[in-house]
Amino acid sequence: MKGDFSKNSFDAKKHFRDVLMQQGRVLLDTDWNEQVDITHHRIETETVDVIGESGAPMQHAGFELQAIEDKKTIEKTGENISISKGRYYVDGILCENEEDILFTSQPDYKGQKLPAKDGLYTFYLDVWQRHITALEDPAIREVALGGPDTTTRSQTIWQVKCVEEDSRVVCSTPLPFKATTGLMHARTELSAGDKDPCGLVTSGGYKRLENQLYRVEIHRGGDKLADTTIKWSRDNGSVLAKWESQDAADPKNLVVSSIGRDELLSFKSGNWIELTDDDTDLLNKPGVMVQIASVNGNVITINPSTIADPDNAAATKVTRSIKNPRIRRWDSDGELKIKADTWTALEDGIEVNFKAGSYNTGDYWLIPARTVIANIEWPYTTHQPPKGIQHHYAKLGIFKFSDKLWKRVSDCRNIFPALTDLVALHYVGGDGQEAMPGKALPAALKVGVANGKWAVKGARIKFEILSGGGTLNPSTGIVVTKDTGIAECAWTLGTSTADLHLQVKATLLGDGSNELPDVLPVIFNASFSIANNVAFTPTCNNWESAAPPTNVADALNQLCERKSGGGTSCSFTIGEKGDFKTLEEAIEILGKKNPEYVKLCFMPGPHTIKKDINMEEAKLSFKMLTITGYSAVITMEADRLQFNCVQLVLEGLFISAPSAQGRTNSKTIAIDSGEFVMHQCTFGRGGLAGVPFISITKAALVYISNNKITANIALALANGTQGVIEKNVITNILLQQGNTKTYEPAPMGWASAEIKKNITETLKKEQAKEITLTDWSLTIINNRVANIITDTNRPKPHDVYQNMVIAENIIQGFGNSFAAQFLNLTNNQFTFNDDKATVPATICFMVGLQVIVTGNSNVIHTLATTGGQFSNVVDVIALKAIRGSGIVTQQIMNILTVNG
C-alpha cells in the first residue's frame, strides 16, 4: 500500500482484538488502519476455519469455468472459456463476479489470451490487494473540499489465470508456483553519544530531522539475487501525480496534474520517477524508470539518456499510456543492484541487507524511521520476508486444449451449503425385519431429520417400495416429522415369494414433491419368514454324522459338538502347549483315527524330531496332510521321515539336521505322494554324500518353490516326476533317480569325455526297446543350483521325458545332463569355476529328438599361467536309436565369455 501513512503497526502475534480511542488524544492513521487489519484478520481466519482454504456457496457459486462458443470472435464451440457469475472465497477473501464473462474479458485482467499450444492446463484464481488512490478512482475524492484527497482504498483483485501441466495433474495437485524465498534485514548504526541525556547524537543512527516511512521495493524480480533490482522511497512511494499529456513536439516534456503538495512532497530536478499505468499494477510488472532533468510549472522534463524500460533496453523515449498513466517519485538513484549478505546504505544512517533467494516484482518492506529516538522501528533481530504483495491462489478447473478446442476435464471448485441447509436424513429403526407373506412387519420403518444436533420438525419424508410389493401406511408414503424429528411408516409385505429382495426407500422432500438431491436416502431391507430362508444345503463332506445337516440349527449343533481329533477334517498344533507335543506323536495318534484331511502346525519356538517316522510301515495314510511351521525351528535327530499320502504340503518349515557322525546312513525326508507341494521351506544338514535330503521316492506331480536346501544331494526326484521346480536355492545337486526305493547315485565329478562316451555308446546299441518314450513334462526354472542332472549314468537308459524346460537358472557346476524328446535350454547362466582344471571339461550335455539351446551365458575361469581355455562347452546328441534318423534341431545362440 503506497499511501501517505505513518507506519503499519498490525502484528497478528500480539492477539489484539480492538483499538480503543481515548478522550483528548491525537488520532493517528496508524490506529485506524490497525483496527481495520484486526477486523480483516478475524473475518478471514474465521472464514477459512468454516469454509476451508477455498470454496463457493452452493446457492451463489461463482467462477465455474466452461468451454463455450464466443459467436463474436470465433466459429467453433469450445474455442473460449467462460467464467460464471457468483461468489468464491480464497483464503477467507471474498471474490465477487457480477456477470458471466469470457476469460479474455476479465475486468482486472483485460486483453489476456488463451494458450494456443495443445496440452493440459490448470485454471486458477490469483487474488491479491491493490492500493487505490483518488488518482486511480476520482470518486474517492470529496469535490466539496476543493481538491484535497482524504483517504485511500484497498481493492480485492481477482484474476483467472492458467498454467500448463503434465498428464498426471489432478485437482489435488499443488500449483507449480515458487513463493518468494528472499529475506531482508534493516538497521542503523548508533554512536555511544554523550552521557548527558540532553546531549545531541552527532554521528550514527538515523540522522534526518523528519519522521519517515521508508519503503524498499523489488523493481525487477528474479530467481537469483543477481538478477534482482530494488528502489526505495522515504515517503512509502506516496508522491504520485497523474500523467495528463505529453508534448507532441518534444516527447521528453510530460504534463502532470500536480508537482506536489509542498517543498518536501514534490517532484524536483534530479529525482527519479517511475512511469506506470493500470497494466503495470494489475500484471505486477515494473514501470519505466527515468530521471527528471527539470521542472517548470506542471511540466516535467526527463533526461532521455536515463530511460530504463524493462521491455526495451534500448528505448530513448517514453510513450504515454491510455490506461490511467501515473508518475511516482522514488528517492533512490533509479533501480539499484544489490549483493547478498552485504549492507547497502539507503540514506542518513539506514542500511539494508538481503539474503540470496528468489524475489517477485512488487515485494516490499516498510521501515519506520523516528527522529526522537534517532533510529528505525525494526523490532526484528533476523532477516524478514516481504510485507507484501500477498497473492492467494485456488484451483478452478483442469482443461484440455486440442485441435483448437477446449474441453473441461475437472471442475476443481469446492462447493459448500449454507449452515441452515446442513440437513441430514438418518436411520432410526425398522431395518432387517421378517414377516410372513401378506403380513405387516412387527415395527414401523423410522427415519429422522436433523440440522446438526437439532431435530427438524415438519420435514416431509417420502417412503416408497422399491421391490417385493406390499402396501404402506399411509398409502401415499408421505409422512411429516414430529417434534422429535422422526417420521415413521408401516409396511405390509406382499404375498408373492418369487422375489426375496424386499426394499423400501425413504427420501427427504423439498418444498415441492421432488427429492433433495444433496441428501442421501435411507434404504430398509426385509425378508419373509419362510423355510427357504433357513434351509441349509451343505457343500462340504466333512460333517460328523453320516447324514449332513439340512438346516442351520443342526449345522451349528454339529459344529459345536465337534471335538479335537474327531471328524474327517482336523487342524492341530504341535508344541509343549499344543494339541500334540511332537510330530511323531501327532502322526501316530491321528493315523489310527484315519482322518481324511489333517493340518499340523508347529508352534513358534524350538522343536526336535527324535524318532524315525515311516507311515508306510505303520500302514498310515491321509488323503491330504499339510505341515506348516512359520516361526518354528526344528532339529531333525531322526534318520528318516517317510510320508505316505495322496497329497502332501510342506510350508514354512525350518529344519536343520546335524551331521551323521559316523553313522552308516544319513538323514532323508522321503516323499511317497501322488501330489507334493513344498513352499518357503529351509532344509540343511551335514552327513554322508550320496543320500538325498529330500527324496521323492514315487513319481508325483510336484510344485516346489521358494525353498532353500543345503545338503550333499539336496533333492532327488523319482523317474516320472512331473511339475514345476522354481525360485529355489539348492546348494548341491538336483537329481533324477530311478524307479527304486533305494537310490544308488552316480559318482560325482566325472569328466565330459567319460559321460559322452557312455551315453553315445549306449544309444548306438540296437536296444531301442529299452528306451520308453513318455508324455511326462518337467519345468526347472529360475533356480540357483550347483548341478542339474536329469539323466542317470546307468548301463541301460530308462524312460525318457517328452518335454523338459530348463530356463533362467544359475548353474554353478559342470557335468550337467539333460535328456528328453523335446528339450529346451533357454537363458541359463553357467558359472562353473574350476581354476585347477587343465583339460577340457563339459559344462553340460543334452540328448533329445529336438533340442533348442538359446540365450545361455557362460563365464569360464582358467589359470592365467596355463594359458589354456575350455572347449566343448555344449554337446548336443541325437536320440537316433529311438526314431531312426532323428533330427537334432539346434538353435545355439549363447554368450560364451572366456576370462583368462
Coordinates of N, CA and C in Angstrom, one line a residue, residues 34 195 222 362 378 433 446 453 488 498 506 636 714 764:
E34 N -4.8 -0.1 11.9 CA -4.6 -1.3 12.7 C -5.9 -1.9 13.0
K195 N 27.1 11.3 27.5 CA 26.5 10.8 28.7 C 25.4 11.8 29.2
G222 N 13.5 -11.8 -9.7 CA 14.3 -12.9 -10.4 C 14.5 -14.0 -9.4
G362 N 7.4 -6.2 -7.0 CA 6.3 -5.7 -6.1 C 6.5 -6.1 -4.7
W378 N 12.5 -1.3 13.9 CA 12.7 -2.6 13.2 C 12.9 -3.6 14.4
Q433 N -36.2 -56.6 9.3 CA -37.3 -57.4 10.0 C -37.8 -58.5 9.1
K446 N -38.6 -46.3 10.5 CA -38.4 -44.9 11.1 C -37.1 -44.3 10.6
K453 N -27.2 -31.1 15.5 CA -27.7 -31.9 16.6 C -29.2 -31.6 16.9
E488 N -42.4 -42.0 10.7 CA -42.5 -43.5 10.6 C -43.6 -43.9 9.7
A498 N -41.8 -64.9 -5.0 CA -40.9 -65.1 -6.1 C -39.7 -64.2 -6.0
A506 N -36.6 -44.4 1.8 CA -37.1 -43.1 2.4 C -36.2 -42.0 2.0
M636 N 16.2 -82.1 13.3 CA 15.9 -83.4 12.9 C 17.1 -84.4 13.4
A714 N 20.7 -82.5 -2.6 CA 19.6 -81.8 -1.9 C 18.3 -82.3 -2.2
K764 N 23.9 -96.1 -29.4 CA 24.2 -96.7 -30.7 C 23.8 -98.2 -30.7

